mmCIF file with all atom_site columns, C-alpha atoms in Angstrom:
data_model
loop_
_atom_site.group_PDB
_atom_site.id
_atom_site.type_symbol
_atom_site.label_atom_id
_atom_site.label_alt_id
_atom_site.label_comp_id
_atom_site.label_asym_id
_atom_site.label_entity_id
_atom_site.label_seq_id
_atom_site.pdbx_PDB_ins_code
_atom_site.Cartn_x
_atom_site.Cartn_y
_atom_site.Cartn_z
_atom_site.occupancy
_atom_site.B_iso_or_equiv
_atom_site.pdbx_formal_charge
_atom_site.auth_seq_id
_atom_site.auth_comp_id
_atom_site.auth_asym_id
_atom_site.auth_atom_id
_atom_site.pdbx_PDB_model_num
ATOM 1   C CA . UNK A 1 1   ? -48.044 -6.200  -127.944 1.00 80.00 ? 1   UNK A CA 1
ATOM 2   C CA . UNK A 1 2   ? -51.493 -6.360  -125.977 1.00 80.00 ? 2   UNK A CA 1
ATOM 3   C CA . UNK A 1 3   ? -52.433 -9.631  -128.001 1.00 83.00 ? 3   UNK A CA 1
ATOM 4   C CA . UNK A 1 4   ? -48.850 -11.402 -126.717 1.00 80.00 ? 4   UNK A CA 1
ATOM 5   C CA . UNK A 1 5   ? -49.019 -10.035 -123.286 1.00 81.00 ? 5   UNK A CA 1
ATOM 6   C CA . UNK A 1 6   ? -52.982 -11.281 -122.887 1.00 76.00 ? 6   UNK A CA 1
ATOM 7   C CA . UNK A 1 7   ? -52.235 -14.537 -124.767 1.00 83.00 ? 7   UNK A CA 1
ATOM 8   C CA . UNK A 1 8   ? -49.155 -15.226 -122.262 1.00 81.00 ? 8   UNK A CA 1
ATOM 9   C CA . UNK A 1 9   ? -51.596 -14.348 -119.514 1.00 80.00 ? 9   UNK A CA 1
ATOM 10  C CA . UNK A 1 10  ? -54.398 -17.025 -120.859 1.00 84.00 ? 10  UNK A CA 1
ATOM 11  C CA . UNK A 1 11  ? -51.711 -19.659 -120.892 1.00 87.00 ? 11  UNK A CA 1
ATOM 12  C CA . UNK A 1 12  ? -50.761 -18.632 -117.140 1.00 82.00 ? 12  UNK A CA 1
ATOM 13  C CA . UNK A 1 13  ? -46.901 -17.363 -118.193 1.00 85.00 ? 13  UNK A CA 1
ATOM 14  C CA . UNK A 1 14  ? -47.310 -14.213 -116.054 1.00 89.00 ? 14  UNK A CA 1
ATOM 15  C CA . UNK A 1 15  ? -43.684 -13.033 -115.664 1.00 90.00 ? 15  UNK A CA 1
ATOM 16  C CA . UNK A 1 16  ? -43.410 -13.146 -119.374 1.00 90.00 ? 16  UNK A CA 1
ATOM 17  C CA . UNK A 1 17  ? -46.639 -11.494 -119.537 1.00 90.00 ? 17  UNK A CA 1
ATOM 18  C CA . UNK A 1 18  ? -45.305 -8.755  -117.436 1.00 91.00 ? 18  UNK A CA 1
ATOM 19  C CA . UNK A 1 19  ? -42.490 -8.078  -119.531 1.00 92.00 ? 19  UNK A CA 1
ATOM 20  C CA . UNK A 1 20  ? -44.784 -7.692  -122.758 1.00 91.00 ? 20  UNK A CA 1
ATOM 21  C CA . UNK A 1 21  ? -46.648 -5.390  -120.756 1.00 93.00 ? 21  UNK A CA 1
ATOM 22  C CA . UNK A 1 22  ? -44.119 -3.276  -119.008 1.00 93.00 ? 22  UNK A CA 1
ATOM 23  C CA . UNK A 1 23  ? -42.314 -3.072  -122.522 1.00 94.00 ? 23  UNK A CA 1
ATOM 24  C CA . UNK A 1 24  ? -46.151 -2.055  -124.445 1.00 92.00 ? 24  UNK A CA 1
ATOM 25  C CA . UNK A 1 25  ? -46.326 0.834   -121.278 1.00 94.00 ? 25  UNK A CA 1
ATOM 26  C CA . UNK A 1 26  ? -42.721 2.323   -122.447 1.00 94.00 ? 26  UNK A CA 1
ATOM 27  C CA . UNK A 1 27  ? -43.482 1.893   -126.323 1.00 95.00 ? 27  UNK A CA 1
ATOM 28  C CA . UNK A 1 28  ? -46.551 3.772   -125.773 1.00 95.00 ? 28  UNK A CA 1
ATOM 29  C CA . UNK A 1 29  ? -45.149 6.734   -123.598 1.00 96.00 ? 29  UNK A CA 1
ATOM 30  C CA . UNK A 1 30  ? -42.422 7.188   -125.799 1.00 96.00 ? 30  UNK A CA 1
ATOM 31  C CA . UNK A 1 31  ? -44.790 7.391   -128.763 1.00 97.00 ? 31  UNK A CA 1
ATOM 32  C CA . UNK A 1 32  ? -47.093 9.879   -126.897 1.00 96.00 ? 32  UNK A CA 1
ATOM 33  C CA . UNK A 1 33  ? -50.268 7.627   -126.262 1.00 96.00 ? 33  UNK A CA 1
ATOM 34  C CA . UNK A 1 34  ? -53.129 9.111   -125.078 1.00 96.00 ? 34  UNK A CA 1
ATOM 35  C CA . UNK A 1 35  ? -53.576 8.749   -121.318 1.00 97.00 ? 35  UNK A CA 1
ATOM 36  C CA . UNK A 1 36  ? -56.791 6.765   -121.636 1.00 96.00 ? 36  UNK A CA 1
ATOM 37  C CA . UNK A 1 37  ? -54.254 4.251   -123.279 1.00 96.00 ? 37  UNK A CA 1
ATOM 38  C CA . UNK A 1 38  ? -51.579 4.509   -120.829 1.00 97.00 ? 38  UNK A CA 1
ATOM 39  C CA . UNK A 1 39  ? -54.202 3.789   -118.277 1.00 98.00 ? 39  UNK A CA 1
ATOM 40  C CA . UNK A 1 40  ? -55.387 0.378   -120.265 1.00 96.00 ? 40  UNK A CA 1
ATOM 41  C CA . UNK A 1 41  ? -52.019 -0.723  -120.113 1.00 96.00 ? 41  UNK A CA 1
ATOM 42  C CA . UNK A 1 42  ? -51.175 0.009   -116.512 1.00 98.00 ? 42  UNK A CA 1
ATOM 43  C CA . UNK A 1 43  ? -54.274 -1.580  -115.360 1.00 96.00 ? 43  UNK A CA 1
ATOM 44  C CA . UNK A 1 44  ? -53.197 -4.862  -117.235 1.00 95.00 ? 44  UNK A CA 1
ATOM 45  C CA . UNK A 1 45  ? -50.165 -4.498  -115.542 1.00 96.00 ? 45  UNK A CA 1
ATOM 46  C CA . UNK A 1 46  ? -51.881 -4.333  -112.305 1.00 97.00 ? 46  UNK A CA 1
ATOM 47  C CA . UNK A 1 47  ? -53.821 -7.564  -113.007 1.00 94.00 ? 47  UNK A CA 1
ATOM 48  C CA . UNK A 1 48  ? -50.793 -9.394  -114.016 1.00 95.00 ? 48  UNK A CA 1
ATOM 49  C CA . UNK A 1 49  ? -48.739 -7.879  -110.808 1.00 97.00 ? 49  UNK A CA 1
ATOM 50  C CA . UNK A 1 50  ? -52.168 -9.596  -108.922 1.00 95.00 ? 50  UNK A CA 1
ATOM 51  C CA . UNK A 1 51  ? -51.498 -12.783 -110.615 1.00 94.00 ? 51  UNK A CA 1
ATOM 52  C CA . UNK A 1 52  ? -48.115 -12.942 -109.496 1.00 96.00 ? 52  UNK A CA 1
ATOM 53  C CA . UNK A 1 53  ? -49.008 -12.425 -105.856 1.00 95.00 ? 53  UNK A CA 1
ATOM 54  C CA . UNK A 1 54  ? -47.695 -9.068  -106.059 1.00 97.00 ? 54  UNK A CA 1
ATOM 55  C CA . UNK A 1 55  ? -50.963 -7.540  -104.074 1.00 97.00 ? 55  UNK A CA 1
ATOM 56  C CA . UNK A 1 56  ? -49.425 -4.495  -103.084 1.00 97.00 ? 56  UNK A CA 1
ATOM 57  C CA . UNK A 1 57  ? -47.662 -3.605  -106.299 1.00 97.00 ? 57  UNK A CA 1
ATOM 58  C CA . UNK A 1 58  ? -51.332 -4.498  -107.969 1.00 97.00 ? 58  UNK A CA 1
ATOM 59  C CA . UNK A 1 59  ? -52.865 -1.905  -105.045 1.00 98.00 ? 59  UNK A CA 1
ATOM 60  C CA . UNK A 1 60  ? -50.512 1.106   -106.006 1.00 98.00 ? 60  UNK A CA 1
ATOM 61  C CA . UNK A 1 61  ? -51.341 0.630   -109.288 1.00 98.00 ? 61  UNK A CA 1
ATOM 62  C CA . UNK A 1 62  ? -54.780 0.201   -109.674 1.00 98.00 ? 62  UNK A CA 1
ATOM 63  C CA . UNK A 1 63  ? -55.528 3.330   -106.796 1.00 98.00 ? 63  UNK A CA 1
ATOM 64  C CA . UNK A 1 64  ? -53.044 5.097   -109.535 1.00 98.00 ? 64  UNK A CA 1
ATOM 65  C CA . UNK A 1 65  ? -55.267 3.953   -112.308 1.00 98.00 ? 65  UNK A CA 1
ATOM 66  C CA . UNK A 1 66  ? -58.277 4.666   -110.180 1.00 98.00 ? 66  UNK A CA 1
ATOM 67  C CA . UNK A 1 67  ? -56.906 8.048   -109.966 1.00 98.00 ? 67  UNK A CA 1
ATOM 68  C CA . UNK A 1 68  ? -56.245 8.705   -113.102 1.00 98.00 ? 68  UNK A CA 1
ATOM 69  C CA . UNK A 1 69  ? -59.404 7.448   -114.462 1.00 98.00 ? 69  UNK A CA 1
ATOM 70  C CA . UNK A 1 70  ? -61.657 10.027  -112.093 1.00 97.00 ? 70  UNK A CA 1
ATOM 71  C CA . UNK A 1 71  ? -59.387 13.156  -113.395 1.00 98.00 ? 71  UNK A CA 1
ATOM 72  C CA . UNK A 1 72  ? -59.557 11.797  -116.933 1.00 98.00 ? 72  UNK A CA 1
ATOM 73  C CA . UNK A 1 73  ? -63.165 10.958  -117.266 1.00 97.00 ? 73  UNK A CA 1
ATOM 74  C CA . UNK A 1 74  ? -64.959 11.974  -114.176 1.00 96.00 ? 74  UNK A CA 1
ATOM 75  C CA . UNK A 1 75  ? -66.162 9.710   -111.627 1.00 94.00 ? 75  UNK A CA 1
ATOM 76  C CA . UNK A 1 76  ? -69.427 8.610   -113.270 1.00 95.00 ? 76  UNK A CA 1
ATOM 77  C CA . UNK A 1 77  ? -67.800 7.298   -116.444 1.00 96.00 ? 77  UNK A CA 1
ATOM 78  C CA . UNK A 1 78  ? -67.845 4.111   -117.292 1.00 95.00 ? 78  UNK A CA 1
ATOM 79  C CA . UNK A 1 79  ? -63.945 3.306   -117.056 1.00 96.00 ? 79  UNK A CA 1
ATOM 80  C CA . UNK A 1 80  ? -63.699 5.385   -113.867 1.00 97.00 ? 80  UNK A CA 1
ATOM 81  C CA . UNK A 1 81  ? -65.936 2.693   -112.587 1.00 96.00 ? 81  UNK A CA 1
ATOM 82  C CA . UNK A 1 82  ? -64.600 -0.708  -113.859 1.00 95.00 ? 82  UNK A CA 1
ATOM 83  C CA . UNK A 1 83  ? -61.069 1.155   -112.239 1.00 97.00 ? 83  UNK A CA 1
ATOM 84  C CA . UNK A 1 84  ? -62.914 1.559   -108.879 1.00 97.00 ? 84  UNK A CA 1
ATOM 85  C CA . UNK A 1 85  ? -63.913 -1.926  -108.925 1.00 95.00 ? 85  UNK A CA 1
ATOM 86  C CA . UNK A 1 86  ? -60.484 -3.206  -109.775 1.00 96.00 ? 86  UNK A CA 1
ATOM 87  C CA . UNK A 1 87  ? -58.845 -1.011  -107.183 1.00 97.00 ? 87  UNK A CA 1
ATOM 88  C CA . UNK A 1 88  ? -61.426 -2.299  -104.679 1.00 97.00 ? 88  UNK A CA 1
ATOM 89  C CA . UNK A 1 89  ? -60.653 -6.154  -105.656 1.00 96.00 ? 89  UNK A CA 1
ATOM 90  C CA . UNK A 1 90  ? -57.176 -5.201  -104.770 1.00 97.00 ? 90  UNK A CA 1
ATOM 91  C CA . UNK A 1 91  ? -58.207 -4.084  -101.077 1.00 98.00 ? 91  UNK A CA 1
ATOM 92  C CA . UNK A 1 92  ? -60.028 -7.224  -100.307 1.00 96.00 ? 92  UNK A CA 1
ATOM 93  C CA . UNK A 1 93  ? -56.909 -8.798  -101.415 1.00 94.00 ? 93  UNK A CA 1
ATOM 94  C CA . UNK A 1 94  ? -55.236 -7.219  -98.840  1.00 97.00 ? 94  UNK A CA 1
ATOM 95  C CA . UNK A 1 95  ? -57.859 -7.473  -96.534  1.00 96.00 ? 95  UNK A CA 1
ATOM 96  C CA . UNK A 1 96  ? -58.404 -3.870  -96.301  1.00 97.00 ? 96  UNK A CA 1
ATOM 97  C CA . UNK A 1 97  ? -62.191 -3.934  -95.259  1.00 98.00 ? 97  UNK A CA 1
ATOM 98  C CA . UNK A 1 98  ? -62.593 -0.364  -94.021  1.00 96.00 ? 98  UNK A CA 1
ATOM 99  C CA . UNK A 1 99  ? -61.404 1.213   -97.734  1.00 97.00 ? 99  UNK A CA 1
ATOM 100 C CA . UNK A 1 100 ? -63.439 -1.487  -99.743  1.00 97.00 ? 100 UNK A CA 1
ATOM 101 C CA . UNK A 1 101 ? -66.552 -0.328  -98.258  1.00 97.00 ? 101 UNK A CA 1
ATOM 102 C CA . UNK A 1 102 ? -66.074 3.450   -98.339  1.00 96.00 ? 102 UNK A CA 1
ATOM 103 C CA . UNK A 1 103 ? -65.405 3.145   -102.308 1.00 96.00 ? 103 UNK A CA 1
ATOM 104 C CA . UNK A 1 104 ? -67.842 0.808   -102.775 1.00 97.00 ? 104 UNK A CA 1
ATOM 105 C CA . UNK A 1 105 ? -70.579 3.029   -100.884 1.00 96.00 ? 105 UNK A CA 1
ATOM 106 C CA . UNK A 1 106 ? -69.545 5.865   -103.286 1.00 94.00 ? 106 UNK A CA 1
ATOM 107 C CA . UNK A 1 107 ? -69.285 3.875   -106.388 1.00 96.00 ? 107 UNK A CA 1
ATOM 108 C CA . UNK A 1 108 ? -72.449 1.404   -106.292 1.00 97.00 ? 108 UNK A CA 1
ATOM 109 C CA . UNK A 1 109 ? -74.772 3.987   -106.792 1.00 96.00 ? 109 UNK A CA 1
ATOM 110 C CA . UNK A 1 110 ? -72.829 5.498   -109.418 1.00 96.00 ? 110 UNK A CA 1
ATOM 111 C CA . UNK A 1 111 ? -72.702 2.239   -111.250 1.00 96.00 ? 111 UNK A CA 1
ATOM 112 C CA . UNK A 1 112 ? -76.308 1.746   -110.816 1.00 94.00 ? 112 UNK A CA 1
ATOM 113 C CA . UNK A 1 113 ? -76.843 5.336   -112.154 1.00 95.00 ? 113 UNK A CA 1
ATOM 114 C CA . UNK A 1 114 ? -74.762 5.049   -115.360 1.00 94.00 ? 114 UNK A CA 1
ATOM 115 C CA . UNK A 1 115 ? -74.687 1.253   -116.210 1.00 94.00 ? 115 UNK A CA 1
ATOM 116 C CA . UNK A 1 116 ? -77.904 -0.080  -114.349 1.00 95.00 ? 116 UNK A CA 1
ATOM 117 C CA . UNK A 1 117 ? -78.757 -2.398  -111.495 1.00 93.00 ? 117 UNK A CA 1
ATOM 118 C CA . UNK A 1 118 ? -78.536 -5.354  -113.674 1.00 95.00 ? 118 UNK A CA 1
ATOM 119 C CA . UNK A 1 119 ? -74.982 -4.763  -115.329 1.00 95.00 ? 119 UNK A CA 1
ATOM 120 C CA . UNK A 1 120 ? -72.182 -7.063  -114.380 1.00 94.00 ? 120 UNK A CA 1
ATOM 121 C CA . UNK A 1 121 ? -70.228 -4.119  -112.918 1.00 94.00 ? 121 UNK A CA 1
ATOM 122 C CA . UNK A 1 122 ? -73.074 -3.388  -110.692 1.00 96.00 ? 122 UNK A CA 1
ATOM 123 C CA . UNK A 1 123 ? -73.316 -7.019  -109.631 1.00 97.00 ? 123 UNK A CA 1
ATOM 124 C CA . UNK A 1 124 ? -69.568 -7.340  -108.773 1.00 96.00 ? 124 UNK A CA 1
ATOM 125 C CA . UNK A 1 125 ? -69.509 -4.219  -107.080 1.00 97.00 ? 125 UNK A CA 1
ATOM 126 C CA . UNK A 1 126 ? -72.461 -5.375  -104.510 1.00 98.00 ? 126 UNK A CA 1
ATOM 127 C CA . UNK A 1 127 ? -70.407 -8.813  -104.549 1.00 98.00 ? 127 UNK A CA 1
ATOM 128 C CA . UNK A 1 128 ? -67.654 -7.002  -103.386 1.00 97.00 ? 128 UNK A CA 1
ATOM 129 C CA . UNK A 1 129 ? -69.025 -4.460  -101.035 1.00 98.00 ? 129 UNK A CA 1
ATOM 130 C CA . UNK A 1 130 ? -70.698 -7.411  -99.373  1.00 98.00 ? 130 UNK A CA 1
ATOM 131 C CA . UNK A 1 131 ? -67.318 -9.573  -99.100  1.00 98.00 ? 131 UNK A CA 1
ATOM 132 C CA . UNK A 1 132 ? -65.790 -6.707  -97.149  1.00 98.00 ? 132 UNK A CA 1
ATOM 133 C CA . UNK A 1 133 ? -68.711 -6.500  -94.562  1.00 98.00 ? 133 UNK A CA 1
ATOM 134 C CA . UNK A 1 134 ? -68.763 -10.172 -93.902  1.00 98.00 ? 134 UNK A CA 1
ATOM 135 C CA . UNK A 1 135 ? -64.990 -10.802 -94.141  1.00 97.00 ? 135 UNK A CA 1
ATOM 136 C CA . UNK A 1 136 ? -64.090 -7.859  -91.700  1.00 97.00 ? 136 UNK A CA 1
ATOM 137 C CA . UNK A 1 137 ? -62.848 -9.502  -88.566  1.00 96.00 ? 137 UNK A CA 1
ATOM 138 C CA . UNK A 1 138 ? -64.722 -6.386  -86.697  1.00 95.00 ? 138 UNK A CA 1
ATOM 139 C CA . UNK A 1 139 ? -67.954 -7.033  -88.703  1.00 97.00 ? 139 UNK A CA 1
ATOM 140 C CA . UNK A 1 140 ? -71.076 -6.929  -86.651  1.00 97.00 ? 140 UNK A CA 1
ATOM 141 C CA . UNK A 1 141 ? -74.327 -8.626  -86.418  1.00 97.00 ? 141 UNK A CA 1
ATOM 142 C CA . UNK A 1 142 ? -75.808 -6.027  -88.677  1.00 97.00 ? 142 UNK A CA 1
ATOM 143 C CA . UNK A 1 143 ? -73.141 -6.029  -90.830  1.00 98.00 ? 143 UNK A CA 1
ATOM 144 C CA . UNK A 1 144 ? -73.315 -9.740  -91.572  1.00 98.00 ? 144 UNK A CA 1
ATOM 145 C CA . UNK A 1 145 ? -77.248 -9.303  -92.236  1.00 98.00 ? 145 UNK A CA 1
ATOM 146 C CA . UNK A 1 146 ? -76.786 -6.454  -94.549  1.00 98.00 ? 146 UNK A CA 1
ATOM 147 C CA . UNK A 1 147 ? -73.961 -8.592  -96.419  1.00 98.00 ? 147 UNK A CA 1
ATOM 148 C CA . UNK A 1 148 ? -76.674 -11.612 -97.008  1.00 99.00 ? 148 UNK A CA 1
ATOM 149 C CA . UNK A 1 149 ? -79.284 -9.184  -97.771  1.00 99.00 ? 149 UNK A CA 1
ATOM 150 C CA . UNK A 1 150 ? -77.368 -7.388  -100.249 1.00 98.00 ? 150 UNK A CA 1
ATOM 151 C CA . UNK A 1 151 ? -75.552 -10.820 -101.753 1.00 99.00 ? 151 UNK A CA 1
ATOM 152 C CA . UNK A 1 152 ? -79.416 -12.661 -101.690 1.00 99.00 ? 152 UNK A CA 1
ATOM 153 C CA . UNK A 1 153 ? -80.750 -9.544  -103.951 1.00 98.00 ? 153 UNK A CA 1
ATOM 154 C CA . UNK A 1 154 ? -77.432 -9.667  -106.156 1.00 98.00 ? 154 UNK A CA 1
ATOM 155 C CA . UNK A 1 155 ? -77.877 -13.650 -106.609 1.00 98.00 ? 155 UNK A CA 1
ATOM 156 C CA . UNK A 1 156 ? -81.405 -13.369 -107.426 1.00 98.00 ? 156 UNK A CA 1
ATOM 157 C CA . UNK A 1 157 ? -80.400 -10.257 -110.277 1.00 98.00 ? 157 UNK A CA 1
ATOM 158 C CA . UNK A 1 158 ? -77.476 -12.410 -111.501 1.00 98.00 ? 158 UNK A CA 1
ATOM 159 C CA . UNK A 1 159 ? -79.824 -15.463 -111.798 1.00 98.00 ? 159 UNK A CA 1
ATOM 160 C CA . UNK A 1 160 ? -82.423 -14.175 -113.828 1.00 97.00 ? 160 UNK A CA 1
ATOM 161 C CA . UNK A 1 161 ? -79.677 -11.884 -115.857 1.00 96.00 ? 161 UNK A CA 1
ATOM 162 C CA . UNK A 1 162 ? -76.775 -13.945 -116.377 1.00 96.00 ? 162 UNK A CA 1
ATOM 163 C CA . UNK A 1 163 ? -78.255 -17.094 -115.761 1.00 96.00 ? 163 UNK A CA 1
ATOM 164 C CA . UNK A 1 164 ? -77.149 -19.557 -112.894 1.00 95.00 ? 164 UNK A CA 1
ATOM 165 C CA . UNK A 1 165 ? -74.162 -20.998 -114.833 1.00 97.00 ? 165 UNK A CA 1
ATOM 166 C CA . UNK A 1 166 ? -72.443 -17.908 -115.225 1.00 97.00 ? 166 UNK A CA 1
ATOM 167 C CA . UNK A 1 167 ? -69.433 -17.570 -113.293 1.00 97.00 ? 167 UNK A CA 1
ATOM 168 C CA . UNK A 1 168 ? -70.070 -14.430 -112.025 1.00 97.00 ? 168 UNK A CA 1
ATOM 169 C CA . UNK A 1 169 ? -73.628 -15.499 -110.549 1.00 98.00 ? 169 UNK A CA 1
ATOM 170 C CA . UNK A 1 170 ? -71.446 -18.915 -108.957 1.00 98.00 ? 170 UNK A CA 1
ATOM 171 C CA . UNK A 1 171 ? -68.902 -15.966 -107.144 1.00 98.00 ? 171 UNK A CA 1
ATOM 172 C CA . UNK A 1 172 ? -72.165 -14.151 -105.704 1.00 98.00 ? 172 UNK A CA 1
ATOM 173 C CA . UNK A 1 173 ? -73.772 -17.430 -104.808 1.00 98.00 ? 173 UNK A CA 1
ATOM 174 C CA . UNK A 1 174 ? -70.356 -18.808 -103.264 1.00 98.00 ? 174 UNK A CA 1
ATOM 175 C CA . UNK A 1 175 ? -69.826 -15.200 -101.101 1.00 98.00 ? 175 UNK A CA 1
ATOM 176 C CA . UNK A 1 176 ? -73.850 -15.288 -100.198 1.00 99.00 ? 176 UNK A CA 1
ATOM 177 C CA . UNK A 1 177 ? -72.970 -19.235 -98.917  1.00 99.00 ? 177 UNK A CA 1
ATOM 178 C CA . UNK A 1 178 ? -69.886 -17.693 -97.011  1.00 98.00 ? 178 UNK A CA 1
ATOM 179 C CA . UNK A 1 179 ? -72.059 -14.545 -95.642  1.00 98.00 ? 179 UNK A CA 1
ATOM 180 C CA . UNK A 1 180 ? -74.536 -16.835 -94.410  1.00 98.00 ? 180 UNK A CA 1
ATOM 181 C CA . UNK A 1 181 ? -71.887 -18.761 -92.471  1.00 97.00 ? 181 UNK A CA 1
ATOM 182 C CA . UNK A 1 182 ? -70.456 -15.708 -90.405  1.00 97.00 ? 182 UNK A CA 1
ATOM 183 C CA . UNK A 1 183 ? -73.430 -14.450 -89.608  1.00 97.00 ? 183 UNK A CA 1
ATOM 184 C CA . UNK A 1 184 ? -74.865 -17.965 -88.317  1.00 96.00 ? 184 UNK A CA 1
ATOM 185 C CA . UNK A 1 185 ? -71.740 -18.513 -86.640  1.00 94.00 ? 185 UNK A CA 1
ATOM 186 C CA . UNK A 1 186 ? -71.871 -14.839 -84.969  1.00 90.00 ? 186 UNK A CA 1
ATOM 187 C CA . UNK A 1 187 ? -75.337 -15.604 -84.262  1.00 87.00 ? 187 UNK A CA 1
ATOM 188 C CA . UNK A 1 188 ? -75.109 -18.549 -82.582  1.00 80.00 ? 188 UNK A CA 1
ATOM 189 C CA . UNK A 1 189 ? -71.418 -18.366 -80.502  1.00 67.00 ? 189 UNK A CA 1
ATOM 190 C CA . UNK A 1 190 ? -70.025 -21.689 -80.141  1.00 66.00 ? 190 UNK A CA 1
ATOM 191 C CA . UNK A 1 191 ? -70.679 -23.575 -76.979  1.00 67.00 ? 191 UNK A CA 1
ATOM 192 C CA . UNK A 1 192 ? -74.178 -22.045 -76.612  1.00 63.00 ? 192 UNK A CA 1
ATOM 193 C CA . UNK A 1 193 ? -76.170 -24.824 -78.292  1.00 56.00 ? 193 UNK A CA 1
#
């Protein structure tokens, strides 16, 4: 069922993929699958909700998966860190920037310890953190400088480790351009030139 659900997702048949993934979760519950297996399927369902634009449902499920991973694996397990990343991405999608900053300030040091500074998850979390900084309407100039510095460092690492053509590198560099634009517009308010 996992293969079918993922295949439907790949070809953008998200409604059908959701039905398959929900059926898979039901079957796994009936047969007594492990908590870890259930969390994997729930994470897949959350991703599908997000693709369908059902952002609040994706957020609720990602929060549950993250909480479940903390209880099952502890805060510094790779699966927990991935769940934290997915939860933060859901929060970004709903423009809940303060919550993203809180989660990322807690998990970025953990992901660096557990997986290393150049791991894709560490790079992605730093991008999410910086995105929360520069997209927040209440961002201060210091926040914007921190976002730019974080993304400059993250982009250098991503280019070195992943290469310039990697999709994550491209997302980091795109965020860097946007952070610089936000910083520059705050430094030079309209009408002051």
